[in-house]
PDB file of C-alpha atoms in Angstrom:
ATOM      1  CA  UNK R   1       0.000   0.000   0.000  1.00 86.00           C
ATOM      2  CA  UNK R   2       1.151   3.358  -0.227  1.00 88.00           C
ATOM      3  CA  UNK R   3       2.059   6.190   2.035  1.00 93.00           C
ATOM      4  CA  UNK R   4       3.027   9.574   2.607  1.00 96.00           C
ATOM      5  CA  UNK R   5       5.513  11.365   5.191  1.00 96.00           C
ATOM      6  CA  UNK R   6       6.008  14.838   5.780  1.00 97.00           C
ATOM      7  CA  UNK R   7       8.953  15.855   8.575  1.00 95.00           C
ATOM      8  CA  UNK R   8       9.118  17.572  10.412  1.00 96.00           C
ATOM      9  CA  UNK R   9       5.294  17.633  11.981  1.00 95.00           C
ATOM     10  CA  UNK R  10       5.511  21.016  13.664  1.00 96.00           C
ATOM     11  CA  UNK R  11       8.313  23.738  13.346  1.00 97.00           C
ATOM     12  CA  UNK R  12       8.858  27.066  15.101  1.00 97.00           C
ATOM     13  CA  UNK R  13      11.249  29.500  12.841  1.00 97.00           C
ATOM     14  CA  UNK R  14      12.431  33.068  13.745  1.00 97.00           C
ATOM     15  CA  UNK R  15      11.951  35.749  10.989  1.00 97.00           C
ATOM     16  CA  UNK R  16      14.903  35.400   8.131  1.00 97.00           C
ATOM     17  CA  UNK R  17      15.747  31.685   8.757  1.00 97.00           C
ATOM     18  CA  UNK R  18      15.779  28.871   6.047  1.00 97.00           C
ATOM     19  CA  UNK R  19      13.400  26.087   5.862  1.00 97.00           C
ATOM     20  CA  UNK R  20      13.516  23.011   4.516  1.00 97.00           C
ATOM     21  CA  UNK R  21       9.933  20.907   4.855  1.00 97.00           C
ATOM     22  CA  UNK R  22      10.748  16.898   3.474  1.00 97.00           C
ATOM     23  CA  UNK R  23       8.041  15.130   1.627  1.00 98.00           C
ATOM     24  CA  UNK R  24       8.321  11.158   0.615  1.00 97.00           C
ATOM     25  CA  UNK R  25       6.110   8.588  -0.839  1.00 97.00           C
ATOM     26  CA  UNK R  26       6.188   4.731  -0.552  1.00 96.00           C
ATOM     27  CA  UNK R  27       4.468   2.078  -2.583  1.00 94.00           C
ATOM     28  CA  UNK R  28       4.116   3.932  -5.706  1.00 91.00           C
ATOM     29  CA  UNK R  29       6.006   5.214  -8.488  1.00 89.00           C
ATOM     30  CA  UNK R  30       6.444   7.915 -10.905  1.00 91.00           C
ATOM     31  CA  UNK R  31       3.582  10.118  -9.272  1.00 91.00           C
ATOM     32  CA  UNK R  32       2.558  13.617  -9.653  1.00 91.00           C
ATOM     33  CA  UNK R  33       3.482  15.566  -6.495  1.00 94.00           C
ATOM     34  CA  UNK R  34       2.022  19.010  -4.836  1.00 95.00           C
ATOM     35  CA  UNK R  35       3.057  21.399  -1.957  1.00 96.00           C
ATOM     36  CA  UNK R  36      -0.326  22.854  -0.600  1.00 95.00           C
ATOM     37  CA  UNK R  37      -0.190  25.847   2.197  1.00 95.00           C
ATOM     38  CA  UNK R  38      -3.317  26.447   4.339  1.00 93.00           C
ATOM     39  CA  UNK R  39      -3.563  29.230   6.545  1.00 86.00           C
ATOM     40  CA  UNK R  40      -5.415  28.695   9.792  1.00 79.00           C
ATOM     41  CA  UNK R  41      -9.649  28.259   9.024  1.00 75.00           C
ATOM     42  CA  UNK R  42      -9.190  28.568   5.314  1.00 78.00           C
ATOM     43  CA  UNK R  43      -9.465  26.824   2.399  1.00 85.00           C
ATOM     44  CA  UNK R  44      -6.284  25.014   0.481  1.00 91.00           C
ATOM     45  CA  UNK R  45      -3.711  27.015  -1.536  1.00 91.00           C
ATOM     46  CA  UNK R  46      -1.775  25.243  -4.302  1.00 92.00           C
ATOM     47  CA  UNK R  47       1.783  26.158  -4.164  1.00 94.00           C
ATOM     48  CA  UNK R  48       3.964  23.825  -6.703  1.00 94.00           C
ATOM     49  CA  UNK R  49       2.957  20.206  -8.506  1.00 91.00           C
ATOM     50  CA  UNK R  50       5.529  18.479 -10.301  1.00 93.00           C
ATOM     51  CA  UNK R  51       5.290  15.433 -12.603  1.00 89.00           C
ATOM     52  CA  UNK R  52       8.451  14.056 -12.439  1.00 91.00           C
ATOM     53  CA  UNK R  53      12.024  14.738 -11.527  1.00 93.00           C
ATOM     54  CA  UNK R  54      13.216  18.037 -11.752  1.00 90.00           C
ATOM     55  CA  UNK R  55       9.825  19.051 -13.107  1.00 92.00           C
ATOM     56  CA  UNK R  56       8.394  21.563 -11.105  1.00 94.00           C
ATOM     57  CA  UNK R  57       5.434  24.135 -11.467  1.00 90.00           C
ATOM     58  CA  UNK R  58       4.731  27.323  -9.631  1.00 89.00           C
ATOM     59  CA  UNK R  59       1.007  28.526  -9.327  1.00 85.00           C
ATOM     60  CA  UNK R  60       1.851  31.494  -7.055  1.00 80.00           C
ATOM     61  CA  UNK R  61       4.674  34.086  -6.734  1.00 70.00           C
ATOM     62  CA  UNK R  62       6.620  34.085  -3.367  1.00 79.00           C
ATOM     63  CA  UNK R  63       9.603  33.528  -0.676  1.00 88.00           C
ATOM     64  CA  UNK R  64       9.482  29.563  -1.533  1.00 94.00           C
ATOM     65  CA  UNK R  65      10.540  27.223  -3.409  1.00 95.00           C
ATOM     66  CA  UNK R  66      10.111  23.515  -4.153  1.00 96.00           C
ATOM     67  CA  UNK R  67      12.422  20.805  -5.574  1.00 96.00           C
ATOM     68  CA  UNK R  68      12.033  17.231  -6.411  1.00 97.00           C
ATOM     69  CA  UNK R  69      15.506  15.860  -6.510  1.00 95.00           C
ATOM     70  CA  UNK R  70      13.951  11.679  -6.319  1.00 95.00           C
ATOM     71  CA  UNK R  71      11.235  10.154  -8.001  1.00 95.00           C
ATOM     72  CA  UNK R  72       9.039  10.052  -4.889  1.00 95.00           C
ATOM     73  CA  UNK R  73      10.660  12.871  -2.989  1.00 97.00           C
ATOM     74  CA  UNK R  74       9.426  16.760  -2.657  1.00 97.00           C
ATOM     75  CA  UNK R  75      11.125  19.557  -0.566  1.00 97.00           C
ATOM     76  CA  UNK R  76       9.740  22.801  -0.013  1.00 97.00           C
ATOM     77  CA  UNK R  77      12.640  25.466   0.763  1.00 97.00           C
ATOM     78  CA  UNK R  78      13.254  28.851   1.341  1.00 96.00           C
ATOM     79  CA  UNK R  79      16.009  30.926   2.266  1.00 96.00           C
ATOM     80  CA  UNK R  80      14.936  33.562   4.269  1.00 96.00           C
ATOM     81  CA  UNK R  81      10.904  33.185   6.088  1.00 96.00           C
ATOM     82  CA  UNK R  82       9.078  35.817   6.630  1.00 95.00           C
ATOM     83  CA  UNK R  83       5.763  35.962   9.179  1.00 94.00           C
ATOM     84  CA  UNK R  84       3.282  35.853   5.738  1.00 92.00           C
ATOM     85  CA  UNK R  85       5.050  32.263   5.648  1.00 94.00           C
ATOM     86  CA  UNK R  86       2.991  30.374   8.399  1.00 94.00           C
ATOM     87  CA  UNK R  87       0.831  28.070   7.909  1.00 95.00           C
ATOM     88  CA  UNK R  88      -0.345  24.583   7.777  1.00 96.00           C
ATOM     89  CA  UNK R  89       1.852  22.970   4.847  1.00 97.00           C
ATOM     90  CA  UNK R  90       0.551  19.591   3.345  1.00 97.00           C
ATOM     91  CA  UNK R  91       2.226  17.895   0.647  1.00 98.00           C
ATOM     92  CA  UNK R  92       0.172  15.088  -2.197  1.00 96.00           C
ATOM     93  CA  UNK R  93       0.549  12.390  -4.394  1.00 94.00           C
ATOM     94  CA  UNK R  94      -1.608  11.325  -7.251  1.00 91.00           C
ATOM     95  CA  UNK R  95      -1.066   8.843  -9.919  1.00 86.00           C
ATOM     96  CA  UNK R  96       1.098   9.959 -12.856  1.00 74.00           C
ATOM     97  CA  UNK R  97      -0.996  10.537 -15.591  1.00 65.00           C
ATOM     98  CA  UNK R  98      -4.298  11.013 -13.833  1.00 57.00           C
ATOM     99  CA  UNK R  99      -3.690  14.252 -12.374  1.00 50.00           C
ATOM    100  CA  UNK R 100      -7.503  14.810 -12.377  1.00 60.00           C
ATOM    101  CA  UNK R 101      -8.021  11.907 -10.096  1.00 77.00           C
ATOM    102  CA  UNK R 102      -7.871  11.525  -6.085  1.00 88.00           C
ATOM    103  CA  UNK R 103      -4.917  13.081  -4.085  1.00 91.00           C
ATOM    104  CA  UNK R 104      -3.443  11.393  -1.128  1.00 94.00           C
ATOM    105  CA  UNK R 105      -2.422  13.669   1.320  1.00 96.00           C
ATOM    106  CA  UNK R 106       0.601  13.470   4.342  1.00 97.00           C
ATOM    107  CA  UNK R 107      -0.150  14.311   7.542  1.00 96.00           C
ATOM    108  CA  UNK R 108       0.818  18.410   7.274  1.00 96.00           C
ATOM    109  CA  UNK R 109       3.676  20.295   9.020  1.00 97.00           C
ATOM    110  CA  UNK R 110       2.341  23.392  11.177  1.00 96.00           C
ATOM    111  CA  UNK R 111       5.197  25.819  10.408  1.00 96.00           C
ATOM    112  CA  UNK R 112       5.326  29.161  12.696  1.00 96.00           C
ATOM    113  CA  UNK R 113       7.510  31.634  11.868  1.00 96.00           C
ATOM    114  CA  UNK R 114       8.362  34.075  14.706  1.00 96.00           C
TER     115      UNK R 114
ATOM    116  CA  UNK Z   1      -7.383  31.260  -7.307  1.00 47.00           C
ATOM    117  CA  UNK Z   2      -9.999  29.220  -5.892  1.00 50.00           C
ATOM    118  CA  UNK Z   3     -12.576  27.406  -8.155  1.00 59.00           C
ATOM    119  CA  UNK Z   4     -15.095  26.073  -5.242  1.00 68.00           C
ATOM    120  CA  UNK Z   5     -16.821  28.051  -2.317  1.00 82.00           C
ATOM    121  CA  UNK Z   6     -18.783  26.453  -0.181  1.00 86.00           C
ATOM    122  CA  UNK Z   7     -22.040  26.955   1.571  1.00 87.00           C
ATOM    123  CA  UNK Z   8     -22.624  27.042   4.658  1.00 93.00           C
ATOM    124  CA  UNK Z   9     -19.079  28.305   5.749  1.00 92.00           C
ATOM    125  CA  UNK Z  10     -20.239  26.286   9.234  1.00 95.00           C
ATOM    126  CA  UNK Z  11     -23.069  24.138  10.121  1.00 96.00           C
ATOM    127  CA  UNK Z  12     -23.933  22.744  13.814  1.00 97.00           C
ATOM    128  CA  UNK Z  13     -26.269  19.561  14.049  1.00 97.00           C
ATOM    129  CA  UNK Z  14     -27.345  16.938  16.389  1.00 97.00           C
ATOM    130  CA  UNK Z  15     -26.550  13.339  16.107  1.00 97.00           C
ATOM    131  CA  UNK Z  16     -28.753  11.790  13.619  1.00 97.00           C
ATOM    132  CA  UNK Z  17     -29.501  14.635  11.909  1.00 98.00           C
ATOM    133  CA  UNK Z  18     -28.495  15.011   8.096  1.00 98.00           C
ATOM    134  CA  UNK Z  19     -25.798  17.458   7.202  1.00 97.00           C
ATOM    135  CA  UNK Z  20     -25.796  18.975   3.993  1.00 97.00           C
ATOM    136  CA  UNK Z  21     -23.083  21.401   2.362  1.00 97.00           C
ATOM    137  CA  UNK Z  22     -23.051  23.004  -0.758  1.00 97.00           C
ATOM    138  CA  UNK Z  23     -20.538  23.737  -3.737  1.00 95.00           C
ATOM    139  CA  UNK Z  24     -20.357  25.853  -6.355  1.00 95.00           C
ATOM    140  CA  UNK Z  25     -17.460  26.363  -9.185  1.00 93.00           C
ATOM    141  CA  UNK Z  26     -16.745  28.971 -11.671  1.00 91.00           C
ATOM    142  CA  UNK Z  27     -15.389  27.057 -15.078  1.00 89.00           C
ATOM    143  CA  UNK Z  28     -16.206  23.797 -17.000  1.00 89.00           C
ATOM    144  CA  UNK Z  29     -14.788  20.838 -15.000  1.00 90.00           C
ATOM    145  CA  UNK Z  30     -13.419  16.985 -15.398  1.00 88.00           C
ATOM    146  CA  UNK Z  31     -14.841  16.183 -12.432  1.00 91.00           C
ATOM    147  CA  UNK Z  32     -15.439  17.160  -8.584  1.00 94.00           C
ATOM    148  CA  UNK Z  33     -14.037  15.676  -5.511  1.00 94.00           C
ATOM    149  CA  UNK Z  34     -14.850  16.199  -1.654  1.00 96.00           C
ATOM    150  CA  UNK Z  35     -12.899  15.672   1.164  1.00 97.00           C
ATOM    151  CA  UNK Z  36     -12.202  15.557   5.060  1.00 97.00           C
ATOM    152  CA  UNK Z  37     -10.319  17.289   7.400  1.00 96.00           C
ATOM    153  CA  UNK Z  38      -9.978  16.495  11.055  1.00 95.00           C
ATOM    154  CA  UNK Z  39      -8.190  19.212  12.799  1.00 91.00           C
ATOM    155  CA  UNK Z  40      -5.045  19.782  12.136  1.00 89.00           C
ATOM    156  CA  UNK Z  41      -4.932  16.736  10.113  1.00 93.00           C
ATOM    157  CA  UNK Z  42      -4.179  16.147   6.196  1.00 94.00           C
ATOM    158  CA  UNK Z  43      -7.180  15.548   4.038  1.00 95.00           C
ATOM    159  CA  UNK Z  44      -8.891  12.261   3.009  1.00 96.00           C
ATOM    160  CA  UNK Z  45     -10.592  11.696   0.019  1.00 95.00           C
ATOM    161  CA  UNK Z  46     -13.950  10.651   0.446  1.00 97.00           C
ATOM    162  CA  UNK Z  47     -15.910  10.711  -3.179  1.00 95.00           C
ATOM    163  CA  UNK Z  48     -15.589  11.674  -6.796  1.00 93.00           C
ATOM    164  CA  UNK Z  49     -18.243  12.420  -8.947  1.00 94.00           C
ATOM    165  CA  UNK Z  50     -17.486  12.905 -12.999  1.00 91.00           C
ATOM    166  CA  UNK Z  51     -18.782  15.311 -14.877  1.00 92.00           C
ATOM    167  CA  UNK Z  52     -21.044  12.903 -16.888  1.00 93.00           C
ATOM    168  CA  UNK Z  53     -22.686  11.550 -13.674  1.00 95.00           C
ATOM    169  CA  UNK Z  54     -25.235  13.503 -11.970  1.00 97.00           C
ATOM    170  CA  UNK Z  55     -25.495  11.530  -8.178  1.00 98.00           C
ATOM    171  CA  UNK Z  56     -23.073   8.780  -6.784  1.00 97.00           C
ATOM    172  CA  UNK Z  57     -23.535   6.778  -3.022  1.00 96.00           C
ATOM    173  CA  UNK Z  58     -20.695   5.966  -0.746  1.00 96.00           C
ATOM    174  CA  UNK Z  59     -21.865   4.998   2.650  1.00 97.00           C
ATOM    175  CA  UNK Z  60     -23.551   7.496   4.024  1.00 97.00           C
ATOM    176  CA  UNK Z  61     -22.174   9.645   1.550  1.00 98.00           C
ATOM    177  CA  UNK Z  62     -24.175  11.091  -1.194  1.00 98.00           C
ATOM    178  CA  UNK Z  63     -23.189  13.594  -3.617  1.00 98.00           C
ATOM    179  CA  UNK Z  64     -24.868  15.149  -6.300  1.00 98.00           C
ATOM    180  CA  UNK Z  65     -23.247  17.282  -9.109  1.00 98.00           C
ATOM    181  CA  UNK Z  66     -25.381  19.813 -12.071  1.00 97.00           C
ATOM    182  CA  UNK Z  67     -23.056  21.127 -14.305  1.00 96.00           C
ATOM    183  CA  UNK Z  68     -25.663  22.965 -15.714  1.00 96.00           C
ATOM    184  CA  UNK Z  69     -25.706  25.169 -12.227  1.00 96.00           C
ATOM    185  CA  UNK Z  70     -21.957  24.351 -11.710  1.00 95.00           C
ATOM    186  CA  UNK Z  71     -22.865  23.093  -8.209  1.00 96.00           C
ATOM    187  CA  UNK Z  72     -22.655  20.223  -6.552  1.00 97.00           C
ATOM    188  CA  UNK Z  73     -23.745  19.174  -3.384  1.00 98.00           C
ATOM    189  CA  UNK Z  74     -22.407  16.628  -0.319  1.00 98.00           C
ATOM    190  CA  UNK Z  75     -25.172  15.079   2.256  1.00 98.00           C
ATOM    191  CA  UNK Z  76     -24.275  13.012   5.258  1.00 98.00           C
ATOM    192  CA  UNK Z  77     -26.997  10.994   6.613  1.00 98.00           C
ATOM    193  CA  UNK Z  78     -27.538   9.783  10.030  1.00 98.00           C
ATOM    194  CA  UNK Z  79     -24.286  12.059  11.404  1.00 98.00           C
ATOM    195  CA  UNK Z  80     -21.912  10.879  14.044  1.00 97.00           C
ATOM    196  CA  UNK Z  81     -20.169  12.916  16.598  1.00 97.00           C
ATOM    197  CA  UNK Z  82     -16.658  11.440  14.286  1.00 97.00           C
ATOM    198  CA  UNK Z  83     -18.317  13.311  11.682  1.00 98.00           C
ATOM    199  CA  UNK Z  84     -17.005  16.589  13.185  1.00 98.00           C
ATOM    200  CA  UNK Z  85     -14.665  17.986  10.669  1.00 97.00           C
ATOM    201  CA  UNK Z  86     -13.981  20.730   7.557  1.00 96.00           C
ATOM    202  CA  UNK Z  87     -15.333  19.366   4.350  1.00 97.00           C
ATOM    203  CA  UNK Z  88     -13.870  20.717   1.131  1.00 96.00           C
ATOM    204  CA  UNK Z  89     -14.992  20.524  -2.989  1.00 95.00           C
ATOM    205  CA  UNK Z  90     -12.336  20.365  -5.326  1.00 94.00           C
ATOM    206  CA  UNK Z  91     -12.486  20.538  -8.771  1.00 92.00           C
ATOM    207  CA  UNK Z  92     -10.338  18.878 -11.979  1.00 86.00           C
ATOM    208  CA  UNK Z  93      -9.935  20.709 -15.284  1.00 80.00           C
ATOM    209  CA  UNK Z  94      -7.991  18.654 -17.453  1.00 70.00           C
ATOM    210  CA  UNK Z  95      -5.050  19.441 -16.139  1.00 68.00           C
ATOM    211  CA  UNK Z  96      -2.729  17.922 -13.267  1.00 67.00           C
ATOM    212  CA  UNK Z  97      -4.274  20.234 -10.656  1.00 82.00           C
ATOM    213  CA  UNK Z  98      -7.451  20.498  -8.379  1.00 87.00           C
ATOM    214  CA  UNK Z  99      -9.002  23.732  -6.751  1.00 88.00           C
ATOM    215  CA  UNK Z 100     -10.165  23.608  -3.684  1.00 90.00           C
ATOM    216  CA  UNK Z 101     -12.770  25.575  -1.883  1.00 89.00           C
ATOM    217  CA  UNK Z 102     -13.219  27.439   1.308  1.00 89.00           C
ATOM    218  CA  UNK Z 103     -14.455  24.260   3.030  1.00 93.00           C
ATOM    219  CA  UNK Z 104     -17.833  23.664   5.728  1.00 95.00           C
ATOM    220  CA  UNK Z 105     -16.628  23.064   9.266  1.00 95.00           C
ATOM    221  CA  UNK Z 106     -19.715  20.590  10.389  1.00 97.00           C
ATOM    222  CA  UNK Z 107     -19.800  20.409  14.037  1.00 98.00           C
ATOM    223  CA  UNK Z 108     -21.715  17.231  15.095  1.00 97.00           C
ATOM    224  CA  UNK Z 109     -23.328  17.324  19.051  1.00 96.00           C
ATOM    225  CA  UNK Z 110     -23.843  14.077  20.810  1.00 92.00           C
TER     226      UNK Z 110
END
């Protein structure tokens, strides 16, 4: 069966830091991938989707970035946070191919930046 | 952007009541998808309806979609406390992506 991890769960940044947010999927391969932010009582915001390595798409502007250096593995980076970057950040799979289809989600990493 | 809003933003029931939400979307889609949210939780898929197919069951689960209308709606029978949780609509294009909406946050009372 397959699964998604996110790491780390929660994470408590001062103002200017990096971040690094680690995404991985087991049991499948080749899937599409997306990095989703979700500010706290709102609706889900579509940051980057990639469908495959080193393929990655950016729907909005902004202090982040997102790589996808393995087949099943998706980091969302940035150099320097700001406050606008908290936020609840969940990373998805869905079958390569079928990007219309269901989305798996991880569990979401509650990112506070100080 | 966002493609789905839904309606009511909240809704408060009593066991055994029905719960129904509401979502609407702005463009011509593949198909529509809803989901769950437990706080602070990721979301789980619970039913997709395609664009050619106007009701589908799951459970206690039972969505309807009019593309005519561009709405769609989600209606929980019999709720459960466990039902407590943010519902969202997403939609497909024919792309790789889905929209989401705002999400309903149903709060079930024993």
């Amino acid at each position: 069966s397959q699964t998604i991890h996110q790491w780390p769960a929660t994470l408590v940044q001062p103002v200017g830091s990096p971040l690094s947010l680690e995404c991985t999927v087991e049991g499948t391969s080749n899937p599409n991938l997306y990095w989703y932010r979700q500010a706290a009582g709102r609706g889900l915001q579509l940051l980057f989707y990639s469908v495959g390595i080193g393929q990655i798409s950016s729907e909005v502007p902004q202090n982040l970035s997102a790589s996808r250096p393995q087949d099943r593995q998706f980091i969302l980076s940035s150099k320097k946070l700001l406050l606008s970057d908290s936020g609840f950040y969940l990373c998805a799979w869905s079958v390569r191919g079928i990007g219309t289809d269901t989305q798996y989600f991880g569990p979401g990493t509650r990112l506070t930046v100080l | 952007s966002q493609q789905g809003e839904e309606d009511p933003q909240a809704l408060s029931i009593q066991e055994g009541e029905n719960a129904t939400m509401n979502c609407s979307y702005k463009t011509s889609i593949n198909n529509l998808q809803w989901y769950r949210q437990n706080s602070g939780r990721g979301l789980v898929h619970l039913i997709l309806i395609r664009s050619n197919e106007r009701e589908k069951h799951s459970g206690r689960l039972r969505v309807t979609l009019d593309t005519s209308k561009k709405s769609s709606s989600l209606l929980i029978t019999a709720s459960r406390a466990a039902d407590t949780a943010s519902y969202f609509c997403a939609t497909a294009r024919f792309t790789d992506k889905l929209i989401f909406g705002t999400g309903t946050r149903l709060q079930v009372f024993p």
